[in-house]
């Protein structure tokens, strides 16, 4: 942690004191946030802005060498870190943006309604379209370059879920009772195709990271479970060396599959993969 925050030693020291660890977590709970704000004499947004270099330290950008950090803040004043992730091989579409990473991190932790998204660079149009899928996008504040914007300012005359008749835009994932692999696939947000897919990274019999499919009304900004899974590994300070195998779980009636995408990555990384179908029951 100290290696990436030489310019903000007071933040580094406060984090190590509060967390009793030198390892940066991928989120801060409400109490940790409150304690840090008291120690540093700052508010939650100021804390998030100071932590952006730490979020960006999770970035993996071998193609662009452009490292982006983002932090999502929820109503409980929890902070969820995210960073961009790029595949080393294949086309430029093989990339996850920091905003997407932070939002999935928040959703995977069953975050309350998001109130703010703090970024170290202006969000691109692709990310603005993805953010627009959130149920509370109209109320979200987006902050970058020490400026704050109501999200509708960044995407005027937008095309969103309402335009395709979606009654329940992206909010909490249905994970309250998730215990088996298919439960996580069923938590996919897919109002446009009803596809259910989840990916897991295993070390022995232990799941060390997971992801599920998230769709977007504009289709292209939909969130690949593979890229999200790889981002989740980095946010947990894990590398491919920690992964013994990948598993993909999909509903047998899915209209399309992520099998080929995972298979290509498994071959590239020389890791075994297993593909499972599950029935409706």
Coordinates of C-alpha atoms in Angstrom, one line a residue:
X1 CA 0.0 0.0 0.0
X2 CA 2.8 2.5 0.9
X3 CA 4.5 1.9 -2.4
X4 CA 1.6 3.4 -4.3
X5 CA 0.9 6.3 -1.9
X6 CA 4.2 8.0 -1.3
X7 CA 2.6 11.4 -1.9
X8 CA -0.1 10.8 0.8
X9 CA 1.6 9.3 3.8
X10 CA -1.1 10.5 6.2
X11 CA -3.6 8.5 4.2
X12 CA -1.3 5.5 4.1
X13 CA -0.7 5.7 7.9
X14 CA -4.4 6.1 8.6
X15 CA -5.4 3.2 6.5
X16 CA -2.8 0.9 8.1
X17 CA -4.0 2.0 11.6
X18 CA -7.7 1.4 10.9
X19 CA -7.2 -1.8 8.9
X20 CA -4.4 -3.2 11.0
X21 CA -2.9 -4.3 7.7
X22 CA -0.7 -3.0 4.9
X23 CA -2.9 -4.7 2.3
X24 CA -5.4 -2.4 0.7
X25 CA -9.0 -3.9 0.7
X26 CA -11.3 -3.6 -2.2
X27 CA -13.9 -1.9 -0.1
X28 CA -14.3 0.1 3.1
X29 CA -17.3 -0.5 5.3
X30 CA -19.3 2.4 7.0
X31 CA -17.4 2.3 10.2
X32 CA -14.0 2.2 8.5
X33 CA -15.0 5.2 6.4
X34 CA -16.2 7.2 9.3
X35 CA -13.0 6.5 11.3
X36 CA -10.8 7.4 8.4
X37 CA -12.7 10.7 7.9
X38 CA -12.3 11.6 11.5
X39 CA -8.5 10.8 11.5
X40 CA -8.0 12.8 8.3
X41 CA -10.5 15.6 9.0
X42 CA -12.2 15.1 5.6
X43 CA -15.6 14.1 4.3
X44 CA -16.5 10.9 2.5
X45 CA -16.0 12.3 -1.0
X46 CA -12.7 13.9 -0.1
X47 CA -11.6 10.5 1.3
X48 CA -12.7 8.8 -2.0
X49 CA -10.8 11.4 -4.0
X50 CA -7.6 10.8 -2.0
X51 CA -8.0 7.1 -2.4
X52 CA -8.2 7.2 -6.2
X53 CA -4.5 6.5 -6.7
X54 CA -5.0 3.4 -4.6
X55 CA -7.9 2.3 -6.7
X56 CA -5.9 2.8 -9.9
X57 CA -3.1 0.6 -8.4
X58 CA -5.4 -2.4 -9.1
X59 CA -5.4 -1.5 -12.8
X60 CA -4.1 -4.0 -15.4
X61 CA -3.6 -2.1 -18.7
X62 CA -0.9 -3.8 -20.9
X63 CA -2.3 -2.3 -24.1
X64 CA -3.2 1.3 -23.2
X65 CA -0.9 1.8 -20.2
X66 CA -3.7 4.2 -19.0
X67 CA -4.5 3.4 -15.4
X68 CA -8.0 4.4 -14.2
X69 CA -9.4 4.1 -10.7
X70 CA -13.0 4.5 -9.6
X71 CA -14.8 4.4 -6.3
X72 CA -18.5 3.8 -5.9
X73 CA -20.1 5.2 -2.7
X74 CA -23.4 3.9 -1.4
X75 CA -26.0 5.3 1.0
X76 CA -24.3 3.7 4.0
X77 CA -21.1 5.5 3.0
X78 CA -19.3 2.4 2.1
X79 CA -16.6 2.7 -0.5
X80 CA -16.1 0.2 -3.3
X81 CA -12.9 0.3 -5.4
X82 CA -12.6 -0.5 -9.1
X83 CA -10.0 -0.3 -11.8
X84 CA -9.7 -0.9 -15.5
X85 CA -8.6 -4.3 -16.8
X86 CA -7.4 -5.2 -20.3
X87 CA -6.8 -8.6 -21.9
X88 CA -3.2 -9.0 -23.2
X89 CA -4.5 -10.7 -26.4
X90 CA -7.3 -10.1 -28.8
X91 CA -9.1 -6.9 -29.9
X92 CA -9.6 -3.7 -27.8
X93 CA -13.1 -4.9 -26.9
X94 CA -11.5 -7.2 -24.4
X95 CA -11.4 -4.5 -21.7
X96 CA -13.3 -3.6 -18.5
X97 CA -13.6 0.0 -17.5
X98 CA -12.9 1.2 -13.9
X99 CA -16.5 2.5 -13.5
X100 CA -17.8 -1.0 -14.4
X101 CA -15.4 -2.6 -12.1
X102 CA -16.4 -0.4 -9.1
X103 CA -20.1 -0.9 -9.8
X104 CA -19.8 -4.6 -10.0
X105 CA -17.7 -4.7 -6.8
X106 CA -20.5 -2.7 -5.1
X107 CA -23.2 -5.0 -6.4
X108 CA -21.3 -8.2 -5.5
X109 CA -21.2 -6.9 -1.9
X110 CA -24.9 -6.2 -1.9
X111 CA -24.3 -2.5 -1.6
X112 CA -27.2 -0.2 -0.8
X113 CA -28.2 2.4 -3.4
X114 CA -25.2 4.1 -4.9
X115 CA -25.0 7.9 -4.4
X116 CA -21.7 8.9 -5.9
X117 CA -19.1 7.6 -8.4
X118 CA -15.6 9.2 -8.0
X119 CA -13.2 8.7 -10.9
X120 CA -9.7 9.9 -11.7
X121 CA -10.6 10.7 -15.3
X122 CA -13.8 11.8 -17.1
X123 CA -16.0 8.8 -17.9
X124 CA -16.1 7.8 -21.6
X125 CA -19.4 7.6 -23.5
X126 CA -19.3 3.8 -23.2
X127 CA -19.2 4.0 -19.4
X128 CA -21.9 6.7 -19.3
X129 CA -24.2 4.4 -21.2
X130 CA -23.4 1.6 -18.7
X131 CA -24.0 3.8 -15.7
X132 CA -27.4 4.7 -17.2
X133 CA -28.5 1.2 -16.6
X134 CA -28.6 1.8 -12.8
X135 CA -32.0 2.1 -11.3
X136 CA -31.0 5.4 -9.6
X137 CA -28.8 6.8 -12.4
X138 CA -30.8 10.1 -12.4
X139 CA -29.9 10.7 -8.8
X140 CA -26.2 9.6 -9.0
X141 CA -23.4 12.2 -8.6
X142 CA -20.3 11.7 -10.7
X143 CA -17.2 13.4 -9.6
X144 CA -13.9 13.8 -11.5
X145 CA -11.2 16.6 -11.7
X146 CA -12.6 18.1 -8.5
X147 CA -15.9 18.7 -10.2
X148 CA -19.3 17.2 -9.4
X149 CA -22.0 16.5 -12.0
X150 CA -25.5 15.1 -11.7
X151 CA -25.4 12.1 -14.0
X152 CA -28.1 13.4 -16.4
X153 CA -25.7 16.3 -17.2
X154 CA -23.2 13.8 -18.6
X155 CA -25.7 11.9 -20.7
X156 CA -28.5 14.3 -21.9
X157 CA -31.3 12.9 -24.0
X158 CA -30.3 9.5 -23.0
X159 CA -31.5 6.1 -24.2
X160 CA -32.1 3.8 -21.2
X161 CA -34.0 0.8 -19.8
X162 CA -37.3 2.6 -19.9
X163 CA -37.1 2.9 -23.6
X164 CA -37.2 -0.9 -23.9
X165 CA -39.8 -1.3 -21.3
X166 CA -37.6 -2.6 -18.5
X167 CA -39.5 -2.1 -15.2
X168 CA -36.6 -3.1 -12.9
X169 CA -33.3 -1.5 -13.9
X170 CA -30.0 -2.6 -12.4
X171 CA -30.0 -2.5 -8.6
X172 CA -29.1 -5.1 -6.0
X173 CA -28.2 -8.5 -7.3
X174 CA -30.4 -11.4 -6.0
X175 CA -27.7 -13.0 -3.8
X176 CA -29.4 -13.1 -0.4
X177 CA -29.9 -16.9 -0.6
X178 CA -27.2 -17.7 -3.1
X179 CA -25.3 -20.9 -2.0
X180 CA -24.9 -23.0 -5.1
X181 CA -23.2 -22.0 -8.4
X182 CA -26.5 -21.8 -10.4
X183 CA -27.8 -19.3 -7.8
X184 CA -25.0 -16.9 -8.8
X185 CA -25.8 -17.4 -12.5
X186 CA -29.5 -16.7 -11.8
X187 CA -28.4 -13.4 -10.2
X188 CA -27.4 -12.2 -13.7
X189 CA -29.0 -8.9 -14.7
X190 CA -30.3 -9.8 -18.2
X191 CA -33.6 -8.2 -18.9
X192 CA -33.0 -8.1 -22.7
X193 CA -32.0 -11.7 -23.3
X194 CA -32.7 -13.5 -20.0
X195 CA -29.3 -15.2 -20.3
X196 CA -28.0 -16.6 -17.0
X197 CA -24.2 -17.0 -16.7
X198 CA -21.7 -17.0 -13.9
X199 CA -17.9 -17.6 -13.8
X200 CA -15.8 -18.8 -10.9
X201 CA -12.1 -19.0 -10.2
X202 CA -11.1 -21.9 -7.9
X203 CA -8.1 -22.6 -5.8
X204 CA -8.6 -26.2 -4.8
X205 CA -12.2 -26.5 -3.7
X206 CA -12.3 -22.8 -2.7
X207 CA -13.9 -20.1 -4.8
X208 CA -11.5 -17.1 -4.8
X209 CA -13.5 -14.9 -7.2
X210 CA -16.8 -15.0 -9.0
X211 CA -18.8 -12.9 -11.5
X212 CA -22.1 -12.9 -13.3
X213 CA -23.4 -11.4 -16.5
X214 CA -24.7 -7.8 -16.6
X215 CA -26.5 -6.4 -19.6
X216 CA -27.0 -2.9 -21.0
X217 CA -29.9 -1.5 -23.0
X218 CA -27.3 -0.4 -25.7
X219 CA -26.1 -4.0 -25.8
X220 CA -22.4 -3.3 -26.5
X221 CA -21.6 -2.0 -22.9
X222 CA -22.9 -5.3 -21.4
X223 CA -20.5 -6.7 -18.9
X224 CA -18.6 -9.8 -19.8
X225 CA -18.4 -12.2 -16.8
X226 CA -14.8 -13.1 -17.8
X227 CA -13.5 -9.6 -17.6
X228 CA -15.4 -9.0 -14.4
X229 CA -13.9 -12.2 -12.9
X230 CA -10.4 -11.2 -13.8
X231 CA -11.0 -7.7 -12.3
X232 CA -12.3 -9.3 -9.1
X233 CA -9.1 -11.4 -8.8
X234 CA -6.9 -8.3 -8.9
X235 CA -9.2 -6.4 -6.4
X236 CA -8.5 -9.3 -4.0
X237 CA -4.7 -9.1 -4.5
X238 CA -4.8 -12.4 -6.4
X239 CA -3.1 -13.4 -9.7
X240 CA -3.5 -16.2 -12.2
X241 CA -0.9 -18.1 -10.2
X242 CA -3.6 -18.5 -7.5
X243 CA -6.1 -20.0 -9.9
X244 CA -6.2 -23.7 -10.4
X245 CA -9.2 -23.8 -12.7
X246 CA -12.1 -21.7 -14.0
X247 CA -15.7 -22.8 -14.1
X248 CA -18.6 -21.5 -16.2
X249 CA -22.2 -22.2 -15.2
X250 CA -25.0 -21.4 -17.6
X251 CA -28.7 -22.1 -18.0
X252 CA -29.2 -24.9 -20.6
X253 CA -31.7 -22.7 -22.5
X254 CA -29.4 -19.6 -22.8
X255 CA -29.6 -17.9 -26.2
X256 CA -25.8 -17.7 -26.3
X257 CA -22.8 -18.9 -24.3
X258 CA -19.6 -17.4 -22.9
X259 CA -17.9 -20.8 -23.2
X260 CA -15.7 -19.8 -26.2
X261 CA -14.6 -16.6 -24.5
X262 CA -13.5 -18.5 -21.4
X263 CA -12.0 -21.3 -23.4
X264 CA -9.8 -18.8 -25.3
X265 CA -8.6 -17.3 -22.1
X266 CA -8.0 -20.7 -20.4
X267 CA -5.9 -21.7 -23.4
X268 CA -4.0 -18.4 -23.3
X269 CA -3.4 -18.6 -19.5
X270 CA -2.8 -22.4 -19.6
X271 CA -5.5 -23.0 -17.0
X272 CA -8.1 -25.8 -17.1
X273 CA -11.8 -24.8 -17.4
X274 CA -15.0 -26.7 -16.8
X275 CA -18.3 -25.8 -18.4
X276 CA -21.6 -26.7 -16.7
X277 CA -25.2 -26.4 -17.8
X278 CA -28.0 -26.4 -15.3
X279 CA -31.8 -27.0 -15.8
X280 CA -34.7 -24.8 -14.8
X281 CA -35.5 -26.8 -11.7

